[in-house]
mmCIF file of C-alpha atoms in Angstrom:
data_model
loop_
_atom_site.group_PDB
_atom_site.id
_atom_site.type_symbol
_atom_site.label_atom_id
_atom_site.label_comp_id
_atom_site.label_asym_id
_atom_site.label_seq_id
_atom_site.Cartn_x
_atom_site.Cartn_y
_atom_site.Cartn_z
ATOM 1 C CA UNK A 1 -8.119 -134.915 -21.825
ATOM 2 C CA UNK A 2 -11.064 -137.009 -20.651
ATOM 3 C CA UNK A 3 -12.830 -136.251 -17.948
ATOM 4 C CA UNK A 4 -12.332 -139.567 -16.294
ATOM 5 C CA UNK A 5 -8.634 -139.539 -16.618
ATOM 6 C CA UNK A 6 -7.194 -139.774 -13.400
ATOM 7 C CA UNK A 7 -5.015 -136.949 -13.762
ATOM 8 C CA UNK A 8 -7.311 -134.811 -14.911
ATOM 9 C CA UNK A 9 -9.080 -135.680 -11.290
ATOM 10 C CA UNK A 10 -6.061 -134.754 -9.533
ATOM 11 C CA UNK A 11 -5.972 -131.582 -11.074
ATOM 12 C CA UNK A 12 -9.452 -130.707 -10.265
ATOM 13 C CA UNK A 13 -9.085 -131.804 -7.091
ATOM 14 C CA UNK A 14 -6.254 -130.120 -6.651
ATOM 15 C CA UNK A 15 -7.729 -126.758 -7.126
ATOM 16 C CA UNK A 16 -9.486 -124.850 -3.962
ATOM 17 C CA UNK A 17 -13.753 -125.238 -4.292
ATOM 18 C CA UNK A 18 -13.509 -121.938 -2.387
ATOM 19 C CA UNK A 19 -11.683 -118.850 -2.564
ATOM 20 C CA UNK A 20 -10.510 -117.240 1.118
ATOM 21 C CA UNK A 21 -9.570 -114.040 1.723
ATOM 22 C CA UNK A 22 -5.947 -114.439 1.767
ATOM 23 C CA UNK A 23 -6.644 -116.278 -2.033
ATOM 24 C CA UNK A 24 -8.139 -113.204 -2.919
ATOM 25 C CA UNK A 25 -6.115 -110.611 -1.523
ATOM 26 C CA UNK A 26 -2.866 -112.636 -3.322
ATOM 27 C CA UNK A 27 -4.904 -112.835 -6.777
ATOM 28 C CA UNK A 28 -5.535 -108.894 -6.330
ATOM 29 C CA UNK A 29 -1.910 -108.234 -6.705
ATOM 30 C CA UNK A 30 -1.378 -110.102 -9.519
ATOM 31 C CA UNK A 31 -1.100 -108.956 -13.016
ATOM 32 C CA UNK A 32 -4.662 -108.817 -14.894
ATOM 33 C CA UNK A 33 -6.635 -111.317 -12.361
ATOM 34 C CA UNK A 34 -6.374 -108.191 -9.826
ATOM 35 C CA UNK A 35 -9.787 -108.810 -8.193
ATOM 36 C CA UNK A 36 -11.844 -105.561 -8.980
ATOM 37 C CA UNK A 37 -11.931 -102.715 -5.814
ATOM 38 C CA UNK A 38 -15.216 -102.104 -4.337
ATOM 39 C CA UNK A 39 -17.381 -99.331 -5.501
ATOM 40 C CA UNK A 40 -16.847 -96.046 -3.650
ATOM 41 C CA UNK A 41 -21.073 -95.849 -3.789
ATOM 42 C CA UNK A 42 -21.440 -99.148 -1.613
ATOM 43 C CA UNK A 43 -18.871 -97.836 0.440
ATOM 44 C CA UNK A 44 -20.334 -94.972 1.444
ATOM 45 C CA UNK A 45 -23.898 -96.657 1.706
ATOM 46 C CA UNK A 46 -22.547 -98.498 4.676
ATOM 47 C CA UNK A 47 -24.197 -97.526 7.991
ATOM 48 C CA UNK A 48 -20.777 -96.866 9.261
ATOM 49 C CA UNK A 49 -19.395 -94.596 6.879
ATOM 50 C CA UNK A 50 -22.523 -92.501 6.932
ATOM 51 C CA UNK A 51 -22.349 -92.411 10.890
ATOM 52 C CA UNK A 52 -18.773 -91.019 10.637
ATOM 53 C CA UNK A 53 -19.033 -89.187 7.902
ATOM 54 C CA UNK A 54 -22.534 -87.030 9.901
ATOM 55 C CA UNK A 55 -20.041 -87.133 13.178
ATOM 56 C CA UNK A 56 -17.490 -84.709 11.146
ATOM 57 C CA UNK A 57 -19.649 -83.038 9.368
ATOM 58 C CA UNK A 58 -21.179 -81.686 12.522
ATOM 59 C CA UNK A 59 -17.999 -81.223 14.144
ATOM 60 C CA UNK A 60 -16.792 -78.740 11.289
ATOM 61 C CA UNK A 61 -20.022 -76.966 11.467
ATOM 62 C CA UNK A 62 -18.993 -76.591 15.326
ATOM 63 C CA UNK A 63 -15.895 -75.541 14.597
ATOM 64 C CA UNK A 64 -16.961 -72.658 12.037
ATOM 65 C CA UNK A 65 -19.899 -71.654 14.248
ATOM 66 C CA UNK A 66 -17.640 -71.407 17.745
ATOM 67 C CA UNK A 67 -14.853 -69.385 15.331
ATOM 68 C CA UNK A 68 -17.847 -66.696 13.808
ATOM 69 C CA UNK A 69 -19.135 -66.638 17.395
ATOM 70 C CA UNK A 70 -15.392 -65.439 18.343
ATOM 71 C CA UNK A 71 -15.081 -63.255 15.205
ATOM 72 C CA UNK A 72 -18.376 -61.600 15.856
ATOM 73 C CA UNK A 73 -17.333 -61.041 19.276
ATOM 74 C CA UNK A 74 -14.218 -59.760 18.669
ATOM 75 C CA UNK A 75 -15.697 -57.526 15.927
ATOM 76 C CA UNK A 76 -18.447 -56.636 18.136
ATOM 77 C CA UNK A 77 -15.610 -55.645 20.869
ATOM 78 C CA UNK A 78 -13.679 -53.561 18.456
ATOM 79 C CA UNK A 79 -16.717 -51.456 16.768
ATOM 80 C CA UNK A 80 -18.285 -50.651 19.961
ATOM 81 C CA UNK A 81 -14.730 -48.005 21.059
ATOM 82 C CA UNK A 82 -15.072 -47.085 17.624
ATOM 83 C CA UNK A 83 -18.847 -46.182 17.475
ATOM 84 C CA UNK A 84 -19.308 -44.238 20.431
ATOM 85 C CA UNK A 85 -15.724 -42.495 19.571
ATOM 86 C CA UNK A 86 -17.586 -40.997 16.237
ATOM 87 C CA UNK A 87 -20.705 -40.423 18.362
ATOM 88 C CA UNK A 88 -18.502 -38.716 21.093
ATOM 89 C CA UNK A 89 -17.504 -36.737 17.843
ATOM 90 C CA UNK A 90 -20.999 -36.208 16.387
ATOM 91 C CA UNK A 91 -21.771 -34.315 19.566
ATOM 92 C CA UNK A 92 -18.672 -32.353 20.234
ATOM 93 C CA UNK A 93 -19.387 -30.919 16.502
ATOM 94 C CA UNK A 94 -23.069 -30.037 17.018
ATOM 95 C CA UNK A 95 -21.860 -28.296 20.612
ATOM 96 C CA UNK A 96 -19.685 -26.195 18.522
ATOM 97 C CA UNK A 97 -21.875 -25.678 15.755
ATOM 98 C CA UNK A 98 -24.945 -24.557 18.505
ATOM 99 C CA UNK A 99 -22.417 -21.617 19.422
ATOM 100 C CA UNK A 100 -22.322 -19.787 16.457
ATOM 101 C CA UNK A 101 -25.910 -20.352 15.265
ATOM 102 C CA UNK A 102 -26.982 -16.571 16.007
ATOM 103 C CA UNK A 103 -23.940 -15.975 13.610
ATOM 104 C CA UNK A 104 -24.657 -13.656 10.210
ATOM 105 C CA UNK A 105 -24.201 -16.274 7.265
ATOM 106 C CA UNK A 106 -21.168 -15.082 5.349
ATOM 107 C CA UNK A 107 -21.373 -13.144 2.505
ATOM 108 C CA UNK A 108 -21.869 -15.301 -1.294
ATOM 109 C CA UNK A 109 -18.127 -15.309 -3.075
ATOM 110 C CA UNK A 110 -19.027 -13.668 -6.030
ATOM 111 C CA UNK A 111 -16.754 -15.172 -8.676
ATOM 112 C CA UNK A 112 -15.764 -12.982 -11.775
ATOM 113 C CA UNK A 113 -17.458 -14.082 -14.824
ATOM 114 C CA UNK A 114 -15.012 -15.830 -16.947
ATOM 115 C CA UNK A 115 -15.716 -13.114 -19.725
ATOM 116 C CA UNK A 116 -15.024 -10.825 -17.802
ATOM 117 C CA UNK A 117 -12.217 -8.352 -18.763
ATOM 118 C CA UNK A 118 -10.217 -7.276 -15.285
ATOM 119 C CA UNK A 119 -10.380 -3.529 -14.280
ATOM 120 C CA UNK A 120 -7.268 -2.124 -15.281
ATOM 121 C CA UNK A 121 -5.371 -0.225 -12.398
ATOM 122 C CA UNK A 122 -5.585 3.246 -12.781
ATOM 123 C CA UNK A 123 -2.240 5.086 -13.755
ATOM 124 C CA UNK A 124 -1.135 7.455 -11.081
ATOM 125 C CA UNK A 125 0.629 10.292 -12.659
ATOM 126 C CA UNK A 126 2.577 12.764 -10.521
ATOM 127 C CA UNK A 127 2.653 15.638 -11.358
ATOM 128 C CA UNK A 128 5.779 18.023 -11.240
ATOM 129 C CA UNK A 129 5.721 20.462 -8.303
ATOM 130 C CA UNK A 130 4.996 24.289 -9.913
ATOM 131 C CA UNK A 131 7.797 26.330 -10.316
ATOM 132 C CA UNK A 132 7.337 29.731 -8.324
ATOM 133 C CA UNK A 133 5.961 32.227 -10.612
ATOM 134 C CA UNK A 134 7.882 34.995 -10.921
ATOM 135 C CA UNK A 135 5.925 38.474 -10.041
ATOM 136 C CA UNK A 136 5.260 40.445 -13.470
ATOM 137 C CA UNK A 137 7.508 43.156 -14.019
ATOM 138 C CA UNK A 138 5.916 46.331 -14.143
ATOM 139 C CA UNK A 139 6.138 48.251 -17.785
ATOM 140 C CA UNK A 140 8.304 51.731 -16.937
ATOM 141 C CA UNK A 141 6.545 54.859 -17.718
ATOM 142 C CA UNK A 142 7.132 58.766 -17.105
ATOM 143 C CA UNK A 143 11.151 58.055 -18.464
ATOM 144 C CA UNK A 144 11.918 55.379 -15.886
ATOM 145 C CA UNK A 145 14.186 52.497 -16.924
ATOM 146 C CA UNK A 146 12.912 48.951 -15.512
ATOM 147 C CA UNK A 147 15.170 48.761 -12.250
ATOM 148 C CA UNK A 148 13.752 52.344 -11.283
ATOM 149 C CA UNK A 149 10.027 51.285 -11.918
ATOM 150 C CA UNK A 150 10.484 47.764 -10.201
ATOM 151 C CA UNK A 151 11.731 50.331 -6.816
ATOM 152 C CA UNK A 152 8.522 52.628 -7.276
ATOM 153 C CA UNK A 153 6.510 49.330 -7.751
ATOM 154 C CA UNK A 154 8.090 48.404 -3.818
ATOM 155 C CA UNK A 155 7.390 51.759 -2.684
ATOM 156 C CA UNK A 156 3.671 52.009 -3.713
ATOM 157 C CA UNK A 157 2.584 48.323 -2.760
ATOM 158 C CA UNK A 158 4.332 49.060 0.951
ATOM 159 C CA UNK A 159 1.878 51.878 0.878
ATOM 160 C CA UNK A 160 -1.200 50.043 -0.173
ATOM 161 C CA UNK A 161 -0.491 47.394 2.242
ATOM 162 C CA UNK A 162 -0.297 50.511 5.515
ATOM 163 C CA UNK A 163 -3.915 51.510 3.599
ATOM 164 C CA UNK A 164 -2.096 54.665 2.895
ATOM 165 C CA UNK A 165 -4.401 56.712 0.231
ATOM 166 C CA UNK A 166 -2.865 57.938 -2.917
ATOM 167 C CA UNK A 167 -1.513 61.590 -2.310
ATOM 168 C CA UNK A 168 0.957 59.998 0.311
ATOM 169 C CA UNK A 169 1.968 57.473 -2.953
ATOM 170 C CA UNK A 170 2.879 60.527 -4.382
ATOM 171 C CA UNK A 171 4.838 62.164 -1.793
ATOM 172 C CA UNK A 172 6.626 58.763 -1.218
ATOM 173 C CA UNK A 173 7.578 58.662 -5.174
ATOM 174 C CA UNK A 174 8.761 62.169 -5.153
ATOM 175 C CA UNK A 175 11.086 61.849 -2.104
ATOM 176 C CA UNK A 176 12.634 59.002 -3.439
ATOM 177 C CA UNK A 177 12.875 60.725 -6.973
ATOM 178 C CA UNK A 178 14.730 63.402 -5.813
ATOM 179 C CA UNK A 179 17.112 61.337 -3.048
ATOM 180 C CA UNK A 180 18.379 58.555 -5.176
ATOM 181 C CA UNK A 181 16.576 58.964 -8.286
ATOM 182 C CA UNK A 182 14.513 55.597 -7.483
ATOM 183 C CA UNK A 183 17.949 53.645 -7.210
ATOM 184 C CA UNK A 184 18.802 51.579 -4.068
ATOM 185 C CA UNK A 185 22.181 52.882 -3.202
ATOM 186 C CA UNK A 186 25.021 52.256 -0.857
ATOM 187 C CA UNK A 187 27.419 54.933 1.283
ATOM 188 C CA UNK A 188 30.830 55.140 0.502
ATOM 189 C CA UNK A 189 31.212 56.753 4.004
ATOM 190 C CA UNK A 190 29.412 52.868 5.147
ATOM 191 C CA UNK A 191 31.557 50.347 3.124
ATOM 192 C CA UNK A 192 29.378 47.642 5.184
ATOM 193 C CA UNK A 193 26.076 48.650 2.766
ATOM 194 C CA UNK A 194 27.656 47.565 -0.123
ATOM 195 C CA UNK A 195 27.765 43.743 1.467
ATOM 196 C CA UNK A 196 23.981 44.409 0.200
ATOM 197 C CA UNK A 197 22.227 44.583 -2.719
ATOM 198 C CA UNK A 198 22.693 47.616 -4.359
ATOM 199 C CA UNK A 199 22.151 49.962 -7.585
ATOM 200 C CA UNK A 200 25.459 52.019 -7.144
ATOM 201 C CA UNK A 201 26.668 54.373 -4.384
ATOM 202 C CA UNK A 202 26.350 57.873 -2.814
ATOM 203 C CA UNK A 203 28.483 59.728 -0.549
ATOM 204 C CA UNK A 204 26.098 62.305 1.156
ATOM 205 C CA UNK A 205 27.258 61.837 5.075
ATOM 206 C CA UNK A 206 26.338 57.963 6.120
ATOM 207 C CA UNK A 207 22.684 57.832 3.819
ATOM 208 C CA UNK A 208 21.483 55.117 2.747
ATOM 209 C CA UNK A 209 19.155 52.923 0.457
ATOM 210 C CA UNK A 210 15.860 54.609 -1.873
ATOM 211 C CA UNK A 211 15.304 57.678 0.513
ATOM 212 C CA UNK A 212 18.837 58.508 1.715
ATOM 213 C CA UNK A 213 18.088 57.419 5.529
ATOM 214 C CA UNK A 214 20.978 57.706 7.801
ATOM 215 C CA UNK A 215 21.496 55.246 10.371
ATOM 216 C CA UNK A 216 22.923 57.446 12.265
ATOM 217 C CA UNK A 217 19.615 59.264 12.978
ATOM 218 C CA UNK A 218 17.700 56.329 14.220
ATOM 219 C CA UNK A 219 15.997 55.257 10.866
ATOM 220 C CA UNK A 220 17.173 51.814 11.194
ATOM 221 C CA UNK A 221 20.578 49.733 10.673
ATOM 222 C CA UNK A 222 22.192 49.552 7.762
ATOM 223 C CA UNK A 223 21.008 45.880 7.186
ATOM 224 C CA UNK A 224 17.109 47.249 7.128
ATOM 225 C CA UNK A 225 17.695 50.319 5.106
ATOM 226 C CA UNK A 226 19.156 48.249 2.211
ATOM 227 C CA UNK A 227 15.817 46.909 1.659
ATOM 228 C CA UNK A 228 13.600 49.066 -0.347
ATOM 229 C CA UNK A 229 10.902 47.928 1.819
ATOM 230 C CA UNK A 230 11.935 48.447 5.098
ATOM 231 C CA UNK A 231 13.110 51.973 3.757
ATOM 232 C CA UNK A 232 9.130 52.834 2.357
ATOM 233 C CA UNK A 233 7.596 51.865 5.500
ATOM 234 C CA UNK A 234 9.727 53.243 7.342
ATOM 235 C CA UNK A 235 9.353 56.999 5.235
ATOM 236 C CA UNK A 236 5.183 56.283 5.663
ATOM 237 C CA UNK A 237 5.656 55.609 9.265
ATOM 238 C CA UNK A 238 7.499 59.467 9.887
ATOM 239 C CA UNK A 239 4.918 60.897 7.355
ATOM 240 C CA UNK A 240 1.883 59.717 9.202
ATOM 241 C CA UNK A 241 3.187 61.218 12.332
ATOM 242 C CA UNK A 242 3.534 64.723 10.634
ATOM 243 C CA UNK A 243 0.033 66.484 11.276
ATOM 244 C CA UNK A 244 -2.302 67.543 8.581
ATOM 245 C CA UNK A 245 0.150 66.073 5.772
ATOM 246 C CA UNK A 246 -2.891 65.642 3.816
ATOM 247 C CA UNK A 247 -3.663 68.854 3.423
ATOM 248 C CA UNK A 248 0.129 69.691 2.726
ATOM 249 C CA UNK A 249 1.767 70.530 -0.983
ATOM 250 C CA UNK A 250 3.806 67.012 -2.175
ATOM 251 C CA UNK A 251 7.115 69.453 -1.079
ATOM 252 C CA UNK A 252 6.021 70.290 2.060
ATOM 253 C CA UNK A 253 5.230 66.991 3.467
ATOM 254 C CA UNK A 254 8.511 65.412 1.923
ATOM 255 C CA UNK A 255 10.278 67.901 3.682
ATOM 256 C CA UNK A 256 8.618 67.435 7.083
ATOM 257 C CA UNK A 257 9.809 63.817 6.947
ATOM 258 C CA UNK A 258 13.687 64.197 5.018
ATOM 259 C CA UNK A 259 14.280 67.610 6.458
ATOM 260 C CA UNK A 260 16.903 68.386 3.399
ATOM 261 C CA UNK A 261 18.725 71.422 2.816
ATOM 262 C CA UNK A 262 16.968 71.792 -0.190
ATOM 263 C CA UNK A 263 13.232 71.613 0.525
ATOM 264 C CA UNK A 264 11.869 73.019 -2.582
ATOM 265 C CA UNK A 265 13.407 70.330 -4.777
ATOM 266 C CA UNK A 266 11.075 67.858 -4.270
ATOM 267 C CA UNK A 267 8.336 69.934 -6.308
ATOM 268 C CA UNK A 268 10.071 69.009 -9.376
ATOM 269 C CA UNK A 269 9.145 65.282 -9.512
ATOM 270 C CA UNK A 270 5.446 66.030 -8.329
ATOM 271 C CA UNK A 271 4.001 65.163 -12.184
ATOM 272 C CA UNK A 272 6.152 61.976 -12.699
ATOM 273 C CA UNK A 273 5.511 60.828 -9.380
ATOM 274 C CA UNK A 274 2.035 60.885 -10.206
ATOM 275 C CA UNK A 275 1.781 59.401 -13.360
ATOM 276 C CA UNK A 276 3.866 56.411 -12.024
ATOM 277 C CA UNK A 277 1.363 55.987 -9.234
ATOM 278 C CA UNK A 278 -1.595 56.063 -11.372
ATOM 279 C CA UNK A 279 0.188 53.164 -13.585
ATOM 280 C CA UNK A 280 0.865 51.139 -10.593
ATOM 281 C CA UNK A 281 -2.501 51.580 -8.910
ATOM 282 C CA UNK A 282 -4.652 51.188 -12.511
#
C-alpha cells in the first residue's frame, strides 16, 4: 500500500504514538507480546528495597540475639543449682575422705598366677578307734593249766601293787594252792555265789572264791569274795597284820591267816608256788 493512501493514514493514525500503562499491562497478558518482567537485580538496587530489606535483617538479628540472651539465661539459671550441687558434693567427699586419712592402706590383692596349679585340700583320714588290747595271757608253768595260772597271775600282781616283797607271793600262792587248787569256786551251802563267775564249786561250810573265805567270818560278802582280787588283797591285808610273818616258814604264816584244821598242808605247794612266782615276776 502506498504511503499516501488515505487508508493507510487512517491506520497509522489510528494506532496510539504512546504506550500507557494500562496498554502495557493488557499487552503483558497476552500470548507472546507479554511485555518482559523487570530484572530481580534492578529491583533490589532500588533505595527502597534495600531500606526494607536492612530494616528485617536487623530485626531477625534482634530477634536471635534477645532469644540467646534468654537461652543463656535460662541455661545460666539451670547450671548454677547444678554446679554448686556437685561442689556441695566435692566437699562432702573430701570431709569423709579427711576422716580416714590416718587409716593403714589395705593390704595388695594378690591374685593367683594364672599358671598356677590350686593347692589341693588335704585328705582327712579318720582313723578307726583302737580296739582294747587284750592283757597277754600268762604261759602256765609248774603243771598249771591256763585258767589256774591266769588266778596266780591276779594273786601276784594284787601283791605287787600292796609293794608286798616276794616271800609273801609265795605264801599267797601256796594258800590258794592248797584251798581251791588256784580255781575260783562257789559254795553249794551259798547258792547266791554261783550268780558269779566261777570255776566249779565246794562245799566246805559257807567258803568261798581262791582262798576259801567265809563270809560268815567277816572276810567280805559274797559279791567281793567272788573276785579273785578282792579275795588276794584281802588274804595280804590279814597276813600283814600277823607279826614277824617274814621271818615265818611259807606253812606257818598261811596258817596264821586261814587257821585250817590242817596246818601242815600248806608245805606241800611251797616249790610250785615258787616257781610260779618267779615266772610271773621275771
Amino acid at each position: 500500500m502506498h504511503p499516501d493512501d488515505p487508508s493507510a493514514q487512517k491506520l497509522t493514525d489510528a494506532r496510539p504514538t504512546t504506550l500507557s500503562d494500562d496498554a502495557a499491562s493488557t499487552e503483558r497478558t497476552i500470548g507472546r507480546h507479554r511485555a518482559p518482567e523487570p530484572s530481580r537485580r534492578a529491583l533490589l538496587g532500588s533505595t527502597p528495597v534495600r531500606v526494607a530489606l536492612a530494616t528485617g535483617v536487623t530485626c531477625c538479628l534482634g530477634l536471635v540475639a534477645v532469644a540467646t540472651a534468654r537461652g543463656n539465661d535460662d541455661t545460666a539459671r539451670t547450671v548454677e543449682p547444678l554446679a554448686e550441687a556437685v561442689a556441695d558434693r566435692a566437699a562432702i567427699a573430701d570431709e569423709r575422705a579427711s576422716r580416714s586419712l590416718d587409716r593403714d592402706a589395705a593390704p595388695a590383692r594378690i591374685l593367683p598366677s594364672p599358671t598356677a596349679k590350686p593347692t589341693p585340700t588335704p585328705t582327712v583320714v579318720r582313723k578307726a578307734p583302737k580296739k582294747p588290747v587284750k592283757p597277754r595271757r600268762p604261759r602256765p608253768v609248774a603243771g598249771l593249766d591256763q585258767a589256774q595260772m591266769d588266778n596266780a597271775k591276779i594273786i601276784v600282781d594284787v601283791g605287787l601293787e600292796m609293794k608286798m616283797p616276794r616271800r609273801a607271793l609265795v605264801v599267797a600262792l601256796a594258800t590258794a594252792m592248797q584251798e581251791s587248787n588256784l580255781y575260783n569256786l562257789a559254795s553249794d551251802v551259798l547258792p547266791e555265789s554261783a550268780e558269779y563267775p566261777n570255776q566249779g564249786s565246794g562245799s566246805d561250810h559257807d567258803s568261798v572264791g581262791l582262798f576259801q573265805q567265809r563270809p560268815s567270818s567277816g572276810w567280805g560278802t559274797v559279791a567281793q569274795l567272788m573276785r579273785p582280787s578282792y579275795a588276794a588283797r584281802a588274804f595280804y591285808t590279814a597276813l600283814n597284820e600277823i607279826p614277824g610273818w617274814q621271818d615265818m616258814s611259807v606253812t606257818a604264816a598261811a596258817q596264821s591267816v586261814q587257821i585250817s584244821a590242817f596246818p601242815d598242808a600248806y608245805a606241800q605247794h611251797e616249790d610250785r608256788a615258787t616257781t610260779v612266782a618267779a615266772a610271773l615276776t621275771a
